[in-house]
Amino acid sequence: MRELTADAIFLSPHFDDVPLSCGGTVALFAASGRKPVILTLFGGEPSEPLSFFAQQQHRWRGMDDRTAVQLRREEERAAAAELGATAHWFDVPDAIYRDARYNSDDELFGPLHPDDLVLVDELLDLVEEVIRSHAESPAIFVPLAHGNHVDHQIARLLGTRLVERGFSVWAYEDQPYSAMPGSQAECCTIQRWTAGPPWLVFLSEELFQRRLRAISHYRSQIAFVFRDLGPFDRVLRSYTLEVGRGQLAERFWELQPLSTVERAPEQRRGELS
């Protein structure tokens, strides 16, 4: 899918992941007359009581426990509107809210909890229902799961299942994880999920600025997410220019079916450079 000839569904693990990672491409779809949708997989309200870890995540971001999800939904609507997209979400809760399955950063960025595997099938049914609502098969985008957050891993697994169902699925590079120092060390693991060379989407300065304006709506997240990296606009400009070798660009990788990934572990090296 190298031409913007179809509508697009950008699957986002959380509110903010798509504008952060590939907001310029979302805006390009909209500018081309297509109808991009940002669909957040884990946008549900938490059940009470919240775990200490979930409360801690709220405190670090200056959010109130009772209104955190509503605030994030409002931010998502504003960011999507900035890009010319429509924001939707499922009522599946974020990992930090799922029955205290993840109680530390090590667990949140580690292996999937066994009880979470069923979510792939549940989300597959929900996403296919959204796909069927389109007159023509839309382009589908999922995270590459750079950084290894469990919700991003689930979204990538969902992408491979969609490939097995006959859809063409492209993976975007998760920000800010891809821009972190040393992140290229993950390339060997990540590349086994993909096939062929990457697809580069080149952006005008105007499209890149729309991405930055969309990201600025996530006031509850940006300071915390980029706390060790510096100003988000500077970090993302540097990375986007690096991807495009001097031009502003966002990079996507075509996903393989899971069966192919399992048969060919970590064969290609260094291809993210």
mmCIF file with all atom_site columns, C-alpha atoms in Angstrom, residues 69-253:
data_model
loop_
_atom_site.group_PDB
_atom_site.id
_atom_site.type_symbol
_atom_site.label_atom_id
_atom_site.label_alt_id
_atom_site.label_comp_id
_atom_site.label_asym_id
_atom_site.label_entity_id
_atom_site.label_seq_id
_atom_site.pdbx_PDB_ins_code
_atom_site.Cartn_x
_atom_site.Cartn_y
_atom_site.Cartn_z
_atom_site.occupancy
_atom_site.B_iso_or_equiv
_atom_site.pdbx_formal_charge
_atom_site.auth_seq_id
_atom_site.auth_comp_id
_atom_site.auth_asym_id
_atom_site.auth_atom_id
_atom_site.pdbx_PDB_model_num
ATOM 1   C CA . VAL A 1 69  ? -9.476  8.524   31.277 1.00 0.00 ? 69  VAL A CA 1
ATOM 2   C CA . GLN A 1 70  ? -11.986 11.266  30.466 1.00 0.00 ? 70  GLN A CA 1
ATOM 3   C CA . LEU A 1 71  ? -9.149  13.795  30.296 1.00 0.00 ? 71  LEU A CA 1
ATOM 4   C CA . ARG A 1 72  ? -7.176  11.562  27.954 1.00 0.00 ? 72  ARG A CA 1
ATOM 5   C CA . ARG A 1 73  ? -10.211 11.079  25.710 1.00 0.00 ? 73  ARG A CA 1
ATOM 6   C CA . GLU A 1 74  ? -10.635 14.836  25.438 1.00 0.00 ? 74  GLU A CA 1
ATOM 7   C CA . GLU A 1 75  ? -6.973  15.215  24.510 1.00 0.00 ? 75  GLU A CA 1
ATOM 8   C CA . GLU A 1 76  ? -7.345  12.491  21.870 1.00 0.00 ? 76  GLU A CA 1
ATOM 9   C CA . ARG A 1 77  ? -10.361 14.143  20.266 1.00 0.00 ? 77  ARG A CA 1
ATOM 10  C CA . ALA A 1 78  ? -8.495  17.442  20.018 1.00 0.00 ? 78  ALA A CA 1
ATOM 11  C CA . ALA A 1 79  ? -5.347  15.831  18.576 1.00 0.00 ? 79  ALA A CA 1
ATOM 12  C CA . ALA A 1 80  ? -7.304  13.799  16.012 1.00 0.00 ? 80  ALA A CA 1
ATOM 13  C CA . ALA A 1 81  ? -9.224  16.902  14.909 1.00 0.00 ? 81  ALA A CA 1
ATOM 14  C CA . GLU A 1 82  ? -5.914  18.712  14.414 1.00 0.00 ? 82  GLU A CA 1
ATOM 15  C CA . LEU A 1 83  ? -4.857  15.963  12.001 1.00 0.00 ? 83  LEU A CA 1
ATOM 16  C CA . GLY A 1 84  ? -8.186  15.780  10.174 1.00 0.00 ? 84  GLY A CA 1
ATOM 17  C CA . ALA A 1 85  ? -8.952  12.348  11.625 1.00 0.00 ? 85  ALA A CA 1
ATOM 18  C CA . THR A 1 86  ? -11.798 10.834  13.619 1.00 0.00 ? 86  THR A CA 1
ATOM 19  C CA . ALA A 1 87  ? -11.051 9.425   17.074 1.00 0.00 ? 87  ALA A CA 1
ATOM 20  C CA . HIS A 1 88  ? -12.709 6.241   18.324 1.00 0.00 ? 88  HIS A CA 1
ATOM 21  C CA . TRP A 1 89  ? -11.832 3.826   21.111 1.00 0.00 ? 89  TRP A CA 1
ATOM 22  C CA . PHE A 1 90  ? -12.830 0.488   22.580 1.00 0.00 ? 90  PHE A CA 1
ATOM 23  C CA . ASP A 1 91  ? -13.865 0.053   26.202 1.00 0.00 ? 91  ASP A CA 1
ATOM 24  C CA . VAL A 1 92  ? -10.957 -2.274  26.998 1.00 0.00 ? 92  VAL A CA 1
ATOM 25  C CA . PRO A 1 93  ? -8.867  -0.900  29.876 1.00 0.00 ? 93  PRO A CA 1
ATOM 26  C CA . ASP A 1 94  ? -5.198  0.041   29.689 1.00 0.00 ? 94  ASP A CA 1
ATOM 27  C CA . ALA A 1 95  ? -2.693  -2.503  31.056 1.00 0.00 ? 95  ALA A CA 1
ATOM 28  C CA . ILE A 1 96  ? -2.224  -0.528  34.281 1.00 0.00 ? 96  ILE A CA 1
ATOM 29  C CA . TYR A 1 97  ? -5.928  -1.003  35.016 1.00 0.00 ? 97  TYR A CA 1
ATOM 30  C CA . ARG A 1 98  ? -6.245  -4.734  34.213 1.00 0.00 ? 98  ARG A CA 1
ATOM 31  C CA . ASP A 1 99  ? -6.623  -6.520  37.557 1.00 0.00 ? 99  ASP A CA 1
ATOM 32  C CA . ALA A 1 100 ? -3.194  -5.497  38.818 1.00 0.00 ? 100 ALA A CA 1
ATOM 33  C CA . ARG A 1 101 ? -1.521  -7.784  36.246 1.00 0.00 ? 101 ARG A CA 1
ATOM 34  C CA . TYR A 1 102 ? 1.291   -5.264  35.825 1.00 0.00 ? 102 TYR A CA 1
ATOM 35  C CA . ASN A 1 103 ? 2.665   -3.621  38.944 1.00 0.00 ? 103 ASN A CA 1
ATOM 36  C CA . SER A 1 104 ? 6.000   -2.184  37.847 1.00 0.00 ? 104 SER A CA 1
ATOM 37  C CA . ASP A 1 105 ? 7.728   -0.782  34.784 1.00 0.00 ? 105 ASP A CA 1
ATOM 38  C CA . ASP A 1 106 ? 9.644   -4.049  34.423 1.00 0.00 ? 106 ASP A CA 1
ATOM 39  C CA . GLU A 1 107 ? 6.353   -5.927  34.166 1.00 0.00 ? 107 GLU A CA 1
ATOM 40  C CA . LEU A 1 108 ? 4.734   -3.285  31.937 1.00 0.00 ? 108 LEU A CA 1
ATOM 41  C CA . PHE A 1 109 ? 7.607   -3.569  29.460 1.00 0.00 ? 109 PHE A CA 1
ATOM 42  C CA . GLY A 1 110 ? 8.113   -7.308  29.806 1.00 0.00 ? 110 GLY A CA 1
ATOM 43  C CA . PRO A 1 111 ? 6.347   -10.520 28.750 1.00 0.00 ? 111 PRO A CA 1
ATOM 44  C CA . LEU A 1 112 ? 2.588   -10.550 28.328 1.00 0.00 ? 112 LEU A CA 1
ATOM 45  C CA . HIS A 1 113 ? 0.590   -11.784 31.294 1.00 0.00 ? 113 HIS A CA 1
ATOM 46  C CA . PRO A 1 114 ? -1.050  -15.114 30.313 1.00 0.00 ? 114 PRO A CA 1
ATOM 47  C CA . ASP A 1 115 ? -4.510  -13.691 31.044 1.00 0.00 ? 115 ASP A CA 1
ATOM 48  C CA . ASP A 1 116 ? -3.935  -10.989 28.418 1.00 0.00 ? 116 ASP A CA 1
ATOM 49  C CA . LEU A 1 117 ? -3.569  -13.361 25.466 1.00 0.00 ? 117 LEU A CA 1
ATOM 50  C CA . VAL A 1 118 ? -7.342  -13.655 25.086 1.00 0.00 ? 118 VAL A CA 1
ATOM 51  C CA . LEU A 1 119 ? -7.447  -9.919  24.342 1.00 0.00 ? 119 LEU A CA 1
ATOM 52  C CA . VAL A 1 120 ? -5.941  -10.512 20.893 1.00 0.00 ? 120 VAL A CA 1
ATOM 53  C CA . ASP A 1 121 ? -8.998  -12.529 19.809 1.00 0.00 ? 121 ASP A CA 1
ATOM 54  C CA . GLU A 1 122 ? -11.425 -10.116 21.445 1.00 0.00 ? 122 GLU A CA 1
ATOM 55  C CA . LEU A 1 123 ? -9.833  -7.110  19.771 1.00 0.00 ? 123 LEU A CA 1
ATOM 56  C CA . LEU A 1 124 ? -9.636  -8.916  16.423 1.00 0.00 ? 124 LEU A CA 1
ATOM 57  C CA . ASP A 1 125 ? -13.423 -9.303  16.392 1.00 0.00 ? 125 ASP A CA 1
ATOM 58  C CA . LEU A 1 126 ? -13.929 -5.646  17.324 1.00 0.00 ? 126 LEU A CA 1
ATOM 59  C CA . VAL A 1 127 ? -11.478 -4.353  14.709 1.00 0.00 ? 127 VAL A CA 1
ATOM 60  C CA . GLU A 1 128 ? -12.925 -6.508  11.939 1.00 0.00 ? 128 GLU A CA 1
ATOM 61  C CA . GLU A 1 129 ? -16.334 -5.042  12.707 1.00 0.00 ? 129 GLU A CA 1
ATOM 62  C CA . VAL A 1 130 ? -14.888 -1.561  12.190 1.00 0.00 ? 130 VAL A CA 1
ATOM 63  C CA . ILE A 1 131 ? -13.184 -2.643  8.963  1.00 0.00 ? 131 ILE A CA 1
ATOM 64  C CA . ARG A 1 132 ? -16.459 -4.036  7.626  1.00 0.00 ? 132 ARG A CA 1
ATOM 65  C CA . SER A 1 133 ? -18.094 -0.645  8.188  1.00 0.00 ? 133 SER A CA 1
ATOM 66  C CA . HIS A 1 134 ? -15.946 0.748   5.352  1.00 0.00 ? 134 HIS A CA 1
ATOM 67  C CA . ALA A 1 135 ? -17.159 0.388   1.791  1.00 0.00 ? 135 ALA A CA 1
ATOM 68  C CA . GLU A 1 136 ? -13.630 -0.490  0.655  1.00 0.00 ? 136 GLU A CA 1
ATOM 69  C CA . SER A 1 137 ? -10.914 -2.262  2.592  1.00 0.00 ? 137 SER A CA 1
ATOM 70  C CA . PRO A 1 138 ? -8.940  0.442   4.430  1.00 0.00 ? 138 PRO A CA 1
ATOM 71  C CA . ALA A 1 139 ? -5.201  0.628   4.940  1.00 0.00 ? 139 ALA A CA 1
ATOM 72  C CA . ILE A 1 140 ? -4.355  -0.637  8.427  1.00 0.00 ? 140 ILE A CA 1
ATOM 73  C CA . PHE A 1 141 ? -1.542  0.563   10.669 1.00 0.00 ? 141 PHE A CA 1
ATOM 74  C CA . VAL A 1 142 ? -0.371  -0.876  13.995 1.00 0.00 ? 142 VAL A CA 1
ATOM 75  C CA . PRO A 1 143 ? 2.611   -0.193  16.260 1.00 0.00 ? 143 PRO A CA 1
ATOM 76  C CA . LEU A 1 144 ? 5.859   -2.059  15.698 1.00 0.00 ? 144 LEU A CA 1
ATOM 77  C CA . ALA A 1 145 ? 6.112   -2.404  19.517 1.00 0.00 ? 145 ALA A CA 1
ATOM 78  C CA . HIS A 1 146 ? 9.456   -0.675  19.766 1.00 0.00 ? 146 HIS A CA 1
ATOM 79  C CA . GLY A 1 147 ? 9.984   -0.375  23.520 1.00 0.00 ? 147 GLY A CA 1
ATOM 80  C CA . ASN A 1 148 ? 8.096   -3.611  24.257 1.00 0.00 ? 148 ASN A CA 1
ATOM 81  C CA . HIS A 1 149 ? 5.161   -2.133  26.184 1.00 0.00 ? 149 HIS A CA 1
ATOM 82  C CA . VAL A 1 150 ? 2.679   -4.983  26.699 1.00 0.00 ? 150 VAL A CA 1
ATOM 83  C CA . ASP A 1 151 ? -0.224  -3.109  25.090 1.00 0.00 ? 151 ASP A CA 1
ATOM 84  C CA . HIS A 1 152 ? 1.936   -2.393  22.056 1.00 0.00 ? 152 HIS A CA 1
ATOM 85  C CA . GLN A 1 153 ? 2.862   -6.082  21.899 1.00 0.00 ? 153 GLN A CA 1
ATOM 86  C CA . ILE A 1 154 ? -0.838  -6.984  21.872 1.00 0.00 ? 154 ILE A CA 1
ATOM 87  C CA . ALA A 1 155 ? -1.497  -4.458  19.098 1.00 0.00 ? 155 ALA A CA 1
ATOM 88  C CA . ARG A 1 156 ? 1.334   -5.933  17.017 1.00 0.00 ? 156 ARG A CA 1
ATOM 89  C CA . LEU A 1 157 ? -0.006  -9.458  17.541 1.00 0.00 ? 157 LEU A CA 1
ATOM 90  C CA . LEU A 1 158 ? -3.395  -8.169  16.447 1.00 0.00 ? 158 LEU A CA 1
ATOM 91  C CA . GLY A 1 159 ? -1.733  -6.827  13.315 1.00 0.00 ? 159 GLY A CA 1
ATOM 92  C CA . THR A 1 160 ? -0.260  -10.230 12.475 1.00 0.00 ? 160 THR A CA 1
ATOM 93  C CA . ARG A 1 161 ? -3.691  -11.815 12.899 1.00 0.00 ? 161 ARG A CA 1
ATOM 94  C CA . LEU A 1 162 ? -5.146  -9.275  10.485 1.00 0.00 ? 162 LEU A CA 1
ATOM 95  C CA . VAL A 1 163 ? -2.411  -10.194 7.999  1.00 0.00 ? 163 VAL A CA 1
ATOM 96  C CA . GLU A 1 164 ? -3.470  -13.834 8.335  1.00 0.00 ? 164 GLU A CA 1
ATOM 97  C CA . ARG A 1 165 ? -7.029  -12.716 7.504  1.00 0.00 ? 165 ARG A CA 1
ATOM 98  C CA . GLY A 1 166 ? -5.779  -11.258 4.221  1.00 0.00 ? 166 GLY A CA 1
ATOM 99  C CA . PHE A 1 167 ? -5.299  -7.593  5.135  1.00 0.00 ? 167 PHE A CA 1
ATOM 100 C CA . SER A 1 168 ? -2.202  -5.573  4.329  1.00 0.00 ? 168 SER A CA 1
ATOM 101 C CA . VAL A 1 169 ? -0.908  -4.155  7.604  1.00 0.00 ? 169 VAL A CA 1
ATOM 102 C CA . TRP A 1 170 ? 1.858   -1.600  8.101  1.00 0.00 ? 170 TRP A CA 1
ATOM 103 C CA . ALA A 1 171 ? 3.681   -1.058  11.392 1.00 0.00 ? 171 ALA A CA 1
ATOM 104 C CA . TYR A 1 172 ? 4.744   2.385   12.556 1.00 0.00 ? 172 TYR A CA 1
ATOM 105 C CA . GLU A 1 173 ? 7.761   3.078   14.744 1.00 0.00 ? 173 GLU A CA 1
ATOM 106 C CA . ASP A 1 174 ? 6.589   3.784   18.271 1.00 0.00 ? 174 ASP A CA 1
ATOM 107 C CA . GLN A 1 175 ? 7.576   7.151   19.704 1.00 0.00 ? 175 GLN A CA 1
ATOM 108 C CA . PRO A 1 176 ? 9.256   8.152   21.891 1.00 0.00 ? 176 PRO A CA 1
ATOM 109 C CA . TYR A 1 177 ? 10.776  4.666   22.251 1.00 0.00 ? 177 TYR A CA 1
ATOM 110 C CA . SER A 1 178 ? 12.303  4.697   18.760 1.00 0.00 ? 178 SER A CA 1
ATOM 111 C CA . ALA A 1 179 ? 14.030  8.008   19.470 1.00 0.00 ? 179 ALA A CA 1
ATOM 112 C CA . MET A 1 180 ? 15.610  6.897   22.740 1.00 0.00 ? 180 MET A CA 1
ATOM 113 C CA . PRO A 1 181 ? 19.388  6.440   22.897 1.00 0.00 ? 181 PRO A CA 1
ATOM 114 C CA . GLY A 1 182 ? 20.364  2.861   22.175 1.00 0.00 ? 182 GLY A CA 1
ATOM 115 C CA . SER A 1 183 ? 16.997  1.963   20.668 1.00 0.00 ? 183 SER A CA 1
ATOM 116 C CA . GLN A 1 184 ? 18.616  0.589   17.505 1.00 0.00 ? 184 GLN A CA 1
ATOM 117 C CA . ALA A 1 185 ? 19.761  -2.416  19.543 1.00 0.00 ? 185 ALA A CA 1
ATOM 118 C CA . GLU A 1 186 ? 16.187  -3.681  19.250 1.00 0.00 ? 186 GLU A CA 1
ATOM 119 C CA . CYS A 1 187 ? 16.314  -3.846  15.459 1.00 0.00 ? 187 CYS A CA 1
ATOM 120 C CA . CYS A 1 188 ? 17.214  -7.554  15.282 1.00 0.00 ? 188 CYS A CA 1
ATOM 121 C CA . THR A 1 189 ? 14.173  -8.572  17.306 1.00 0.00 ? 189 THR A CA 1
ATOM 122 C CA . ILE A 1 190 ? 11.803  -6.150  15.606 1.00 0.00 ? 190 ILE A CA 1
ATOM 123 C CA . GLN A 1 191 ? 12.822  -6.947  12.046 1.00 0.00 ? 191 GLN A CA 1
ATOM 124 C CA . ARG A 1 192 ? 11.691  -10.558 12.241 1.00 0.00 ? 192 ARG A CA 1
ATOM 125 C CA . TRP A 1 193 ? 8.105   -9.272  12.382 1.00 0.00 ? 193 TRP A CA 1
ATOM 126 C CA . THR A 1 194 ? 8.384   -7.494  9.049  1.00 0.00 ? 194 THR A CA 1
ATOM 127 C CA . ALA A 1 195 ? 8.827   -8.250  5.358  1.00 0.00 ? 195 ALA A CA 1
ATOM 128 C CA . GLY A 1 196 ? 10.625  -6.294  2.665  1.00 0.00 ? 196 GLY A CA 1
ATOM 129 C CA . PRO A 1 197 ? 12.121  -2.805  2.738  1.00 0.00 ? 197 PRO A CA 1
ATOM 130 C CA . PRO A 1 198 ? 10.427  -0.011  4.683  1.00 0.00 ? 198 PRO A CA 1
ATOM 131 C CA . TRP A 1 199 ? 7.941   2.430   3.199  1.00 0.00 ? 199 TRP A CA 1
ATOM 132 C CA . LEU A 1 200 ? 8.987   6.052   3.735  1.00 0.00 ? 200 LEU A CA 1
ATOM 133 C CA . VAL A 1 201 ? 6.274   8.695   3.786  1.00 0.00 ? 201 VAL A CA 1
ATOM 134 C CA . PHE A 1 202 ? 7.874   12.105  3.183  1.00 0.00 ? 202 PHE A CA 1
ATOM 135 C CA . LEU A 1 203 ? 6.293   15.079  4.905  1.00 0.00 ? 203 LEU A CA 1
ATOM 136 C CA . SER A 1 204 ? 6.102   18.744  4.099  1.00 0.00 ? 204 SER A CA 1
ATOM 137 C CA . GLU A 1 205 ? 6.942   21.180  6.870  1.00 0.00 ? 205 GLU A CA 1
ATOM 138 C CA . GLU A 1 206 ? 3.225   21.967  7.109  1.00 0.00 ? 206 GLU A CA 1
ATOM 139 C CA . LEU A 1 207 ? 2.316   18.309  7.709  1.00 0.00 ? 207 LEU A CA 1
ATOM 140 C CA . PHE A 1 208 ? 5.063   17.958  10.297 1.00 0.00 ? 208 PHE A CA 1
ATOM 141 C CA . GLN A 1 209 ? 3.832   21.075  12.088 1.00 0.00 ? 209 GLN A CA 1
ATOM 142 C CA . ARG A 1 210 ? 0.320   19.607  12.180 1.00 0.00 ? 210 ARG A CA 1
ATOM 143 C CA . ARG A 1 211 ? 1.773   16.535  13.854 1.00 0.00 ? 211 ARG A CA 1
ATOM 144 C CA . LEU A 1 212 ? 3.489   18.725  16.444 1.00 0.00 ? 212 LEU A CA 1
ATOM 145 C CA . ARG A 1 213 ? 0.310   20.727  17.078 1.00 0.00 ? 213 ARG A CA 1
ATOM 146 C CA . ALA A 1 214 ? -1.639  17.491  17.553 1.00 0.00 ? 214 ALA A CA 1
ATOM 147 C CA . ILE A 1 215 ? 0.939   16.204  20.042 1.00 0.00 ? 215 ILE A CA 1
ATOM 148 C CA . SER A 1 216 ? 0.776   19.469  22.001 1.00 0.00 ? 216 SER A CA 1
ATOM 149 C CA . HIS A 1 217 ? -2.819  18.629  22.962 1.00 0.00 ? 217 HIS A CA 1
ATOM 150 C CA . TYR A 1 218 ? -1.577  15.797  25.204 1.00 0.00 ? 218 TYR A CA 1
ATOM 151 C CA . ARG A 1 219 ? -0.797  18.121  28.063 1.00 0.00 ? 219 ARG A CA 1
ATOM 152 C CA . SER A 1 220 ? -1.124  15.349  30.644 1.00 0.00 ? 220 SER A CA 1
ATOM 153 C CA . GLN A 1 221 ? 1.533   13.231  28.926 1.00 0.00 ? 221 GLN A CA 1
ATOM 154 C CA . ILE A 1 222 ? 4.214   15.187  27.088 1.00 0.00 ? 222 ILE A CA 1
ATOM 155 C CA . ALA A 1 223 ? 6.311   16.465  29.975 1.00 0.00 ? 223 ALA A CA 1
ATOM 156 C CA . PHE A 1 224 ? 6.459   13.002  31.541 1.00 0.00 ? 224 PHE A CA 1
ATOM 157 C CA . VAL A 1 225 ? 6.981   11.043  28.309 1.00 0.00 ? 225 VAL A CA 1
ATOM 158 C CA . PHE A 1 226 ? 9.873   13.256  27.124 1.00 0.00 ? 226 PHE A CA 1
ATOM 159 C CA . ARG A 1 227 ? 11.318  13.970  30.578 1.00 0.00 ? 227 ARG A CA 1
ATOM 160 C CA . ASP A 1 228 ? 14.685  12.342  29.778 1.00 0.00 ? 228 ASP A CA 1
ATOM 161 C CA . LEU A 1 229 ? 14.846  13.287  26.090 1.00 0.00 ? 229 LEU A CA 1
ATOM 162 C CA . GLY A 1 230 ? 14.297  17.030  25.834 1.00 0.00 ? 230 GLY A CA 1
ATOM 163 C CA . PRO A 1 231 ? 11.708  19.184  24.031 1.00 0.00 ? 231 PRO A CA 1
ATOM 164 C CA . PHE A 1 232 ? 9.413   16.897  22.060 1.00 0.00 ? 232 PHE A CA 1
ATOM 165 C CA . ASP A 1 233 ? 9.463   19.010  18.904 1.00 0.00 ? 233 ASP A CA 1
ATOM 166 C CA . ARG A 1 234 ? 13.257  18.964  18.762 1.00 0.00 ? 234 ARG A CA 1
ATOM 167 C CA . VAL A 1 235 ? 13.476  15.220  19.495 1.00 0.00 ? 235 VAL A CA 1
ATOM 168 C CA . LEU A 1 236 ? 10.913  14.273  16.858 1.00 0.00 ? 236 LEU A CA 1
ATOM 169 C CA . ARG A 1 237 ? 12.311  16.616  14.211 1.00 0.00 ? 237 ARG A CA 1
ATOM 170 C CA . SER A 1 238 ? 15.767  15.116  14.662 1.00 0.00 ? 238 SER A CA 1
ATOM 171 C CA . TYR A 1 239 ? 14.445  11.561  14.392 1.00 0.00 ? 239 TYR A CA 1
ATOM 172 C CA . THR A 1 240 ? 12.179  12.311  11.431 1.00 0.00 ? 240 THR A CA 1
ATOM 173 C CA . LEU A 1 241 ? 15.069  13.925  9.538  1.00 0.00 ? 241 LEU A CA 1
ATOM 174 C CA . GLU A 1 242 ? 17.271  10.929  10.351 1.00 0.00 ? 242 GLU A CA 1
ATOM 175 C CA . VAL A 1 243 ? 14.647  8.539   8.968  1.00 0.00 ? 243 VAL A CA 1
ATOM 176 C CA . GLY A 1 244 ? 14.374  10.561  5.755  1.00 0.00 ? 244 GLY A CA 1
ATOM 177 C CA . ARG A 1 245 ? 18.157  11.083  5.478  1.00 0.00 ? 245 ARG A CA 1
ATOM 178 C CA . GLY A 1 246 ? 17.802  14.828  5.624  1.00 0.00 ? 246 GLY A CA 1
ATOM 179 C CA . GLN A 1 247 ? 14.128  15.049  4.662  1.00 0.00 ? 247 GLN A CA 1
ATOM 180 C CA . LEU A 1 248 ? 11.185  14.845  7.038  1.00 0.00 ? 248 LEU A CA 1
ATOM 181 C CA . ALA A 1 249 ? 9.806   11.311  6.814  1.00 0.00 ? 249 ALA A CA 1
ATOM 182 C CA . GLU A 1 250 ? 7.883   8.675   8.771  1.00 0.00 ? 250 GLU A CA 1
ATOM 183 C CA . ARG A 1 251 ? 8.791   5.015   8.312  1.00 0.00 ? 251 ARG A CA 1
ATOM 184 C CA . PHE A 1 252 ? 6.532   1.974   8.111  1.00 0.00 ? 252 PHE A CA 1
ATOM 185 C CA . TRP A 1 253 ? 7.208   -1.745  7.926  1.00 0.00 ? 253 TRP A CA 1
#
